[in-house]
GROMACS .gro file of C-alpha atoms in nm:
model
  386
    1UNK     CA    1   1.781   1.381   1.880
    2UNK     CA    2   1.431   1.302   1.752
    3UNK     CA    3   1.334   1.291   1.384
    4UNK     CA    4   1.141   1.619   1.404
    5UNK     CA    5   1.446   1.789   1.557
    6UNK     CA    6   1.663   1.654   1.276
    7UNK     CA    7   1.417   1.785   1.014
    8UNK     CA    8   1.420   2.132   1.171
    9UNK     CA    9   1.801   2.139   1.180
   10UNK     CA   10   1.823   2.016   0.823
   11UNK     CA   11   1.598   2.298   0.703
   12UNK     CA   12   1.828   2.544   0.884
   13UNK     CA   13   2.123   2.383   0.707
   14UNK     CA   14   1.956   2.426   0.365
   15UNK     CA   15   1.899   2.793   0.449
   16UNK     CA   16   2.266   2.833   0.550
   17UNK     CA   17   2.180   2.916   0.912
   18UNK     CA   18   2.332   2.618   1.098
   19UNK     CA   19   2.581   2.690   1.375
   20UNK     CA   20   2.893   2.466   1.405
   21UNK     CA   21   2.732   2.294   1.705
   22UNK     CA   22   2.412   2.223   1.510
   23UNK     CA   23   2.617   2.088   1.217
   24UNK     CA   24   2.783   1.844   1.456
   25UNK     CA   25   2.437   1.728   1.571
   26UNK     CA   26   2.337   1.666   1.210
   27UNK     CA   27   2.653   1.461   1.150
   28UNK     CA   28   2.589   1.257   1.463
   29UNK     CA   29   2.230   1.167   1.377
   30UNK     CA   30   2.165   0.794   1.333
   31UNK     CA   31   1.908   0.650   1.094
   32UNK     CA   32   1.784   0.369   1.317
   33UNK     CA   33   1.691   0.508   1.663
   34UNK     CA   34   1.622   0.257   1.938
   35UNK     CA   35   1.887   0.000   1.853
   36UNK     CA   36   2.117   0.142   2.122
   37UNK     CA   37   1.890  -0.008   2.387
   38UNK     CA   38   1.957  -0.365   2.273
   39UNK     CA   39   2.225  -0.531   2.484
   40UNK     CA   40   2.498  -0.757   2.342
   41UNK     CA   41   2.472  -1.122   2.446
   42UNK     CA   42   2.811  -1.226   2.594
   43UNK     CA   43   2.753  -1.587   2.485
   44UNK     CA   44   2.802  -1.476   2.124
   45UNK     CA   45   3.167  -1.391   2.197
   46UNK     CA   46   3.353  -1.066   2.146
   47UNK     CA   47   3.119  -0.805   1.994
   48UNK     CA   48   3.371  -0.628   1.770
   49UNK     CA   49   3.519  -0.954   1.643
   50UNK     CA   50   3.175  -1.099   1.565
   51UNK     CA   51   3.068  -0.782   1.391
   52UNK     CA   52   3.379  -0.775   1.171
   53UNK     CA   53   3.346  -1.144   1.085
   54UNK     CA   54   2.981  -1.112   0.980
   55UNK     CA   55   3.042  -0.793   0.784
   56UNK     CA   56   3.334  -0.953   0.603
   57UNK     CA   57   3.130  -1.258   0.502
   58UNK     CA   58   2.845  -1.045   0.375
   59UNK     CA   59   3.064  -0.832   0.153
   60UNK     CA   60   3.244  -1.141   0.011
   61UNK     CA   61   2.943  -1.253  -0.190
   62UNK     CA   62   2.600  -1.135  -0.093
   63UNK     CA   63   2.464  -1.201  -0.444
   64UNK     CA   64   2.528  -1.575  -0.435
   65UNK     CA   65   2.382  -1.605  -0.085
   66UNK     CA   66   2.046  -1.447  -0.173
   67UNK     CA   67   1.837  -1.693  -0.382
   68UNK     CA   68   1.517  -1.501  -0.301
   69UNK     CA   69   1.350  -1.231  -0.504
   70UNK     CA   70   1.308  -0.985  -0.219
   71UNK     CA   71   1.630  -0.796  -0.146
   72UNK     CA   72   1.650  -0.601   0.178
   73UNK     CA   73   1.839  -0.277   0.216
   74UNK     CA   74   1.798   0.037   0.429
   75UNK     CA   75   1.873  -0.183   0.727
   76UNK     CA   76   2.144  -0.270   0.479
   77UNK     CA   77   2.228  -0.628   0.568
   78UNK     CA   78   1.921  -0.780   0.732
   79UNK     CA   79   1.852  -1.032   0.454
   80UNK     CA   80   2.209  -1.159   0.450
   81UNK     CA   81   2.220  -1.173   0.830
   82UNK     CA   82   1.958  -1.447   0.841
   83UNK     CA   83   2.183  -1.661   0.622
   84UNK     CA   84   2.480  -1.610   0.854
   85UNK     CA   85   2.335  -1.580   1.203
   86UNK     CA   86   1.978  -1.695   1.270
   87UNK     CA   87   1.936  -1.487   1.583
   88UNK     CA   88   1.787  -1.150   1.661
   89UNK     CA   89   2.126  -1.035   1.785
   90UNK     CA   90   2.266  -1.102   1.440
   91UNK     CA   91   2.031  -0.837   1.308
   92UNK     CA   92   2.152  -0.600   1.577
   93UNK     CA   93   2.518  -0.651   1.489
   94UNK     CA   94   2.460  -0.583   1.123
   95UNK     CA   95   2.247  -0.280   1.192
   96UNK     CA   96   2.522  -0.144   1.413
   97UNK     CA   97   2.761  -0.176   1.121
   98UNK     CA   98   2.510   0.011   0.905
   99UNK     CA   99   2.491   0.294   1.157
  100UNK     CA  100   2.868   0.330   1.163
  101UNK     CA  101   2.878   0.345   0.784
  102UNK     CA  102   2.609   0.612   0.775
  103UNK     CA  103   2.811   0.824   1.019
  104UNK     CA  104   3.119   0.777   0.803
  105UNK     CA  105   2.931   0.893   0.492
  106UNK     CA  106   2.875   1.234   0.653
  107UNK     CA  107   3.244   1.280   0.730
  108UNK     CA  108   3.416   1.170   0.408
  109UNK     CA  109   3.475   1.378   0.098
  110UNK     CA  110   3.143   1.418  -0.091
  111UNK     CA  111   3.087   1.222  -0.411
  112UNK     CA  112   3.172   1.430  -0.714
  113UNK     CA  113   2.860   1.584  -0.873
  114UNK     CA  114   2.638   1.432  -0.603
  115UNK     CA  115   2.271   1.531  -0.596
  116UNK     CA  116   2.127   1.687  -0.281
  117UNK     CA  117   1.788   1.583  -0.141
  118UNK     CA  118   1.476   1.792  -0.179
  119UNK     CA  119   1.368   2.056   0.070
  120UNK     CA  120   1.104   2.310   0.167
  121UNK     CA  121   1.007   2.449  -0.176
  122UNK     CA  122   0.673   2.555  -0.320
  123UNK     CA  123   0.497   2.814  -0.536
  124UNK     CA  124   0.176   2.991  -0.434
  125UNK     CA  125  -0.055   3.082  -0.722
  126UNK     CA  126  -0.307   3.354  -0.636
  127UNK     CA  127  -0.659   3.396  -0.774
  128UNK     CA  128  -0.539   3.647  -1.038
  129UNK     CA  129  -0.276   3.405  -1.168
  130UNK     CA  130   0.025   3.577  -1.013
  131UNK     CA  131   0.275   3.359  -0.826
  132UNK     CA  132   0.492   3.380  -0.514
  133UNK     CA  133   0.798   3.159  -0.465
  134UNK     CA  134   0.749   3.057  -0.102
  135UNK     CA  135   1.101   2.935  -0.024
  136UNK     CA  136   1.241   3.281  -0.105
  137UNK     CA  137   0.953   3.489   0.035
  138UNK     CA  138   1.010   3.675   0.362
  139UNK     CA  139   0.842   3.555   0.681
  140UNK     CA  140   0.519   3.729   0.788
  141UNK     CA  141   0.212   3.834   0.590
  142UNK     CA  142   0.301   3.789   0.224
  143UNK     CA  143  -0.038   3.876   0.073
  144UNK     CA  144  -0.414   3.902   0.136
  145UNK     CA  145  -0.659   3.701  -0.068
  146UNK     CA  146  -1.037   3.705  -0.043
  147UNK     CA  147  -1.008   3.893   0.286
  148UNK     CA  148  -0.778   3.627   0.435
  149UNK     CA  149  -0.426   3.708   0.552
  150UNK     CA  150  -0.162   3.470   0.416
  151UNK     CA  151   0.130   3.425   0.655
  152UNK     CA  152   0.462   3.251   0.601
  153UNK     CA  153   0.595   3.135   0.939
  154UNK     CA  154   0.957   3.100   1.052
  155UNK     CA  155   0.939   2.720   1.030
  156UNK     CA  156   0.832   2.730   0.665
  157UNK     CA  157   0.454   2.687   0.696
  158UNK     CA  158   0.192   2.878   0.501
  159UNK     CA  159  -0.097   2.981   0.729
  160UNK     CA  160  -0.432   3.124   0.616
  161UNK     CA  161  -0.625   3.340   0.863
  162UNK     CA  162  -0.976   3.441   0.761
  163UNK     CA  163  -1.208   3.647   0.979
  164UNK     CA  164  -1.507   3.479   1.146
  165UNK     CA  165  -1.759   3.619   0.899
  166UNK     CA  166  -1.575   3.480   0.599
  167UNK     CA  167  -1.493   3.144   0.755
  168UNK     CA  168  -1.828   3.092   0.927
  169UNK     CA  169  -2.179   3.053   0.785
  170UNK     CA  170  -2.249   3.038   0.413
  171UNK     CA  171  -2.242   3.378   0.243
  172UNK     CA  172  -2.304   3.514  -0.103
  173UNK     CA  173  -1.942   3.634  -0.138
  174UNK     CA  174  -1.752   3.479  -0.430
  175UNK     CA  175  -1.513   3.199  -0.341
  176UNK     CA  176  -1.148   3.288  -0.399
  177UNK     CA  177  -0.910   2.999  -0.474
  178UNK     CA  178  -0.536   2.968  -0.422
  179UNK     CA  179  -0.306   2.684  -0.528
  180UNK     CA  180   0.017   2.568  -0.366
  181UNK     CA  181   0.242   2.357  -0.590
  182UNK     CA  182   0.557   2.174  -0.489
  183UNK     CA  183   0.815   2.105  -0.761
  184UNK     CA  184   1.008   1.782  -0.800
  185UNK     CA  185   1.245   1.794  -0.505
  186UNK     CA  186   1.008   2.002  -0.290
  187UNK     CA  187   0.769   1.963   0.004
  188UNK     CA  188   0.555   2.209   0.200
  189UNK     CA  189   0.303   2.241   0.482
  190UNK     CA  190  -0.011   2.454   0.478
  191UNK     CA  191  -0.264   2.546   0.746
  192UNK     CA  192  -0.598   2.624   0.582
  193UNK     CA  193  -0.843   2.885   0.706
  194UNK     CA  194  -1.048   2.630   0.906
  195UNK     CA  195  -0.737   2.500   1.087
  196UNK     CA  196  -0.689   2.191   0.868
  197UNK     CA  197  -0.323   2.102   0.818
  198UNK     CA  198  -0.192   1.969   0.488
  199UNK     CA  199   0.153   1.832   0.402
  200UNK     CA  200   0.244   1.823   0.031
  201UNK     CA  201   0.493   1.566  -0.097
  202UNK     CA  202   0.717   1.636  -0.397
  203UNK     CA  203   0.552   1.715  -0.734
  204UNK     CA  204   0.211   1.777  -0.575
  205UNK     CA  205  -0.049   2.053  -0.564
  206UNK     CA  206  -0.337   2.164  -0.343
  207UNK     CA  207  -0.612   2.396  -0.469
  208UNK     CA  208  -0.830   2.543  -0.193
  209UNK     CA  209  -1.052   2.841  -0.105
  210UNK     CA  210  -0.897   3.116   0.106
  211UNK     CA  211  -1.203   3.087   0.333
  212UNK     CA  212  -1.465   2.812   0.362
  213UNK     CA  213  -1.793   2.998   0.315
  214UNK     CA  214  -2.023   2.725   0.180
  215UNK     CA  215  -2.184   2.414   0.325
  216UNK     CA  216  -1.879   2.200   0.248
  217UNK     CA  217  -1.503   2.240   0.261
  218UNK     CA  218  -1.381   2.125  -0.078
  219UNK     CA  219  -1.021   2.107  -0.205
  220UNK     CA  220  -0.850   1.947  -0.504
  221UNK     CA  221  -0.510   1.776  -0.513
  222UNK     CA  222  -0.257   1.620  -0.747
  223UNK     CA  223   0.036   1.406  -0.633
  224UNK     CA  224   0.037   1.315  -0.264
  225UNK     CA  225  -0.099   1.510   0.033
  226UNK     CA  226  -0.144   1.415   0.398
  227UNK     CA  227  -0.430   1.587   0.584
  228UNK     CA  228  -0.515   1.645   0.948
  229UNK     CA  229  -0.867   1.783   0.908
  230UNK     CA  230  -1.016   2.020   1.164
  231UNK     CA  231  -1.342   1.878   1.296
  232UNK     CA  232  -1.664   2.042   1.184
  233UNK     CA  233  -1.973   1.817   1.185
  234UNK     CA  234  -2.170   2.075   0.987
  235UNK     CA  235  -1.919   2.107   0.703
  236UNK     CA  236  -1.782   1.790   0.546
  237UNK     CA  237  -1.425   1.816   0.414
  238UNK     CA  238  -1.401   1.682   0.058
  239UNK     CA  239  -1.084   1.603  -0.137
  240UNK     CA  240  -1.108   1.541  -0.513
  241UNK     CA  241  -0.836   1.401  -0.738
  242UNK     CA  242  -0.833   1.222  -1.075
  243UNK     CA  243  -1.199   1.123  -1.064
  244UNK     CA  244  -1.189   1.006  -0.700
  245UNK     CA  245  -1.339   1.175  -0.396
  246UNK     CA  246  -1.269   1.147  -0.023
  247UNK     CA  247  -1.522   1.285   0.228
  248UNK     CA  248  -1.454   1.334   0.600
  249UNK     CA  249  -1.574   1.537   0.896
  250UNK     CA  250  -1.247   1.547   1.089
  251UNK     CA  251  -0.970   1.292   1.056
  252UNK     CA  252  -0.609   1.211   0.957
  253UNK     CA  253  -0.549   1.052   0.617
  254UNK     CA  254  -0.313   1.039   0.318
  255UNK     CA  255  -0.409   1.056  -0.050
  256UNK     CA  256  -0.159   0.940  -0.313
  257UNK     CA  257  -0.272   1.020  -0.667
  258UNK     CA  258   0.032   1.070  -0.889
  259UNK     CA  259  -0.035   1.047  -1.260
  260UNK     CA  260   0.269   0.822  -1.310
  261UNK     CA  261   0.153   0.567  -1.051
  262UNK     CA  262  -0.081   0.282  -1.152
  263UNK     CA  263  -0.332   0.337  -0.868
  264UNK     CA  264  -0.487   0.595  -0.636
  265UNK     CA  265  -0.445   0.516  -0.266
  266UNK     CA  266  -0.625   0.665   0.033
  267UNK     CA  267  -0.487   0.559   0.370
  268UNK     CA  268  -0.672   0.631   0.696
  269UNK     CA  269  -0.483   0.689   1.020
  270UNK     CA  270  -0.757   0.828   1.245
  271UNK     CA  271  -1.135   0.881   1.228
  272UNK     CA  272  -1.332   0.760   0.926
  273UNK     CA  273  -1.352   0.850   0.558
  274UNK     CA  274  -1.571   0.773   0.260
  275UNK     CA  275  -1.381   0.697  -0.060
  276UNK     CA  276  -1.577   0.729  -0.383
  277UNK     CA  277  -1.489   0.664  -0.745
  278UNK     CA  278  -1.747   0.662  -1.022
  279UNK     CA  279  -2.049   0.491  -0.860
  280UNK     CA  280  -1.851   0.282  -0.609
  281UNK     CA  281  -1.811   0.387  -0.246
  282UNK     CA  282  -1.636   0.238   0.059
  283UNK     CA  283  -1.612   0.344   0.423
  284UNK     CA  284  -1.263   0.311   0.571
  285UNK     CA  285  -1.169   0.243   0.933
  286UNK     CA  286  -0.835   0.343   1.089
  287UNK     CA  287  -0.550   0.131   0.952
  288UNK     CA  288  -0.727   0.059   0.622
  289UNK     CA  289  -0.637   0.167   0.271
  290UNK     CA  290  -0.854   0.208  -0.038
  291UNK     CA  291  -0.683   0.126  -0.368
  292UNK     CA  292  -0.827   0.190  -0.713
  293UNK     CA  293  -0.665   0.166  -1.056
  294UNK     CA  294  -0.710   0.469  -1.281
  295UNK     CA  295  -0.864   0.261  -1.560
  296UNK     CA  296  -1.108   0.086  -1.328
  297UNK     CA  297  -1.402   0.187  -1.111
  298UNK     CA  298  -1.335  -0.096  -0.867
  299UNK     CA  299  -1.214  -0.017  -0.515
  300UNK     CA  300  -1.010  -0.261  -0.309
  301UNK     CA  301  -0.991  -0.217   0.070
  302UNK     CA  302  -0.683  -0.363   0.238
  303UNK     CA  303  -0.485  -0.337   0.559
  304UNK     CA  304  -0.248  -0.041   0.535
  305UNK     CA  305   0.122  -0.034   0.612
  306UNK     CA  306   0.109   0.297   0.797
  307UNK     CA  307   0.486   0.315   0.842
  308UNK     CA  308   0.543   0.280   0.469
  309UNK     CA  309   0.267   0.524   0.376
  310UNK     CA  310   0.378   0.795   0.620
  311UNK     CA  311   0.752   0.749   0.575
  312UNK     CA  312   0.782   1.045   0.335
  313UNK     CA  313   0.631   1.285   0.588
  314UNK     CA  314   0.863   1.154   0.860
  315UNK     CA  315   1.171   1.199   0.641
  316UNK     CA  316   1.231   0.843   0.518
  317UNK     CA  317   1.207   0.616   0.218
  318UNK     CA  318   1.044   0.289   0.328
  319UNK     CA  319   0.986   0.010   0.076
  320UNK     CA  320   0.820  -0.326   0.129
  321UNK     CA  321   0.854  -0.588  -0.147
  322UNK     CA  322   0.862  -0.314  -0.413
  323UNK     CA  323   1.015  -0.340  -0.759
  324UNK     CA  324   1.290  -0.105  -0.868
  325UNK     CA  325   1.058   0.094  -1.096
  326UNK     CA  326   0.835   0.187  -0.801
  327UNK     CA  327   1.135   0.279  -0.587
  328UNK     CA  328   1.291   0.493  -0.858
  329UNK     CA  329   0.967   0.684  -0.918
  330UNK     CA  330   0.992   0.806  -0.558
  331UNK     CA  331   1.364   0.876  -0.592
  332UNK     CA  332   1.305   1.062  -0.919
  333UNK     CA  333   1.043   1.292  -0.766
  334UNK     CA  334   1.241   1.369  -0.451
  335UNK     CA  335   1.583   1.427  -0.611
  336UNK     CA  336   1.445   1.574  -0.935
  337UNK     CA  337   1.626   1.331  -1.164
  338UNK     CA  338   1.544   1.148  -1.486
  339UNK     CA  339   1.559   0.768  -1.461
  340UNK     CA  340   1.637   0.531  -1.750
  341UNK     CA  341   1.674   0.152  -1.745
  342UNK     CA  342   1.908  -0.099  -1.908
  343UNK     CA  343   1.801  -0.463  -1.881
  344UNK     CA  344   1.501  -0.645  -1.734
  345UNK     CA  345   1.462  -0.603  -1.358
  346UNK     CA  346   1.097  -0.684  -1.300
  347UNK     CA  347   1.170  -1.017  -1.125
  348UNK     CA  348   1.331  -0.853  -0.820
  349UNK     CA  349   1.168  -0.682  -0.524
  350UNK     CA  350   1.332  -0.476  -0.254
  351UNK     CA  351   1.255  -0.367   0.100
  352UNK     CA  352   1.415  -0.141   0.356
  353UNK     CA  353   1.442   0.204   0.508
  354UNK     CA  354   1.676   0.501   0.459
  355UNK     CA  355   1.661   0.873   0.532
  356UNK     CA  356   1.526   1.103   0.259
  357UNK     CA  357   1.776   1.365   0.379
  358UNK     CA  358   2.079   1.174   0.251
  359UNK     CA  359   2.232   1.264  -0.085
  360UNK     CA  360   2.123   1.047  -0.375
  361UNK     CA  361   2.457   0.861  -0.372
  362UNK     CA  362   2.377   0.719  -0.025
  363UNK     CA  363   2.038   0.585  -0.141
  364UNK     CA  364   2.184   0.430  -0.456
  365UNK     CA  365   2.478   0.277  -0.267
  366UNK     CA  366   2.233   0.112  -0.027
  367UNK     CA  367   2.060  -0.055  -0.320
  368UNK     CA  368   2.389  -0.153  -0.482
  369UNK     CA  369   2.498  -0.332  -0.163
  370UNK     CA  370   2.239  -0.599  -0.241
  371UNK     CA  371   2.465  -0.703  -0.530
  372UNK     CA  372   2.171  -0.718  -0.772
  373UNK     CA  373   2.165  -0.371  -0.924
  374UNK     CA  374   2.395  -0.084  -1.026
  375UNK     CA  375   2.357   0.285  -1.109
  376UNK     CA  376   2.531   0.544  -1.322
  377UNK     CA  377   2.469   0.914  -1.247
  378UNK     CA  378   2.534   1.173  -1.517
  379UNK     CA  379   2.425   1.525  -1.421
  380UNK     CA  380   2.055   1.474  -1.336
  381UNK     CA  381   2.012   1.140  -1.516
  382UNK     CA  382   2.030   0.807  -1.333
  383UNK     CA  383   2.079   0.491  -1.539
  384UNK     CA  384   1.965   0.169  -1.366
  385UNK     CA  385   2.153  -0.146  -1.467
  386UNK     CA  386   2.179  -0.510  -1.356
   0.00000   0.00000   0.00000
């Protein structure tokens, strides 16, 4: 089963519409696709025996065996595996153990008072200030705004359909704006009137006209939004957020502009974009990322880690040499929890990958297996401790 199939089934599960057969498919899903194709090398001895021996050694004292600052999880035991078996097959063995544990998590009794992951949740605010809760709205046309029909589809998208006159050449008609806002623990997808697709991460918003009637297509965001912009050489698509501006004609890119993050990031996947802040401007090529601190007008262009940037849209947490504060900001937004800290943890960095559709206990257990950090969950508060 592919990731997109898993996401569709999971949304059915949240809505209470999963059949027993579909529930079995969800239970059988494995976090690390592709490892099944790696063959075991017979020269390493018996596979099960080797796997048990390595797993046993890791769990005996992973803390003492990791004198480095970067702690790997997600692929739960990769860092420790290099200390025990300096071969690629060693990584495979330990990842296989991880996959078996993930399957077991789905079949054991749930953790008491566990916290479920986020899901398809958003609120639509109309031009008159009235609101519609999208996750409880019926499928089909839910309203009409500025002459555009607003449809909620069966797969949880919001689709705007404006007539050709409204969405074509510039007119004197007033521009009507709508806003879609995802709460903490929510995500949503929108198709704008020009065909542009937008994916909103948790705790984000997108303000946009119901029809693009001017010489530009301008929207405003908070939080994080990924765009696949419909091409129109005559109407640049402009995204504004926190004093920064991104201009494109037709391209795929991600903008991360949370108020609780230290920087704004624009990551380009396809096409080209101009990133502007104050009087500075840079032109990005595919695979590049523009980074700018809120308190500074400077823009740094660097090579992007596309897998890490796009992990949230693909249903994963992916971290690369990230401190626990950065990790927990993402966890806090997705699981809608408060995070508090006990002790100094700024000298440790973590890396790894885990599904966003696991309960919070699975994510925290993965971090705890590094032996460097512990968590206490009380209602919707998570205390982070050494």
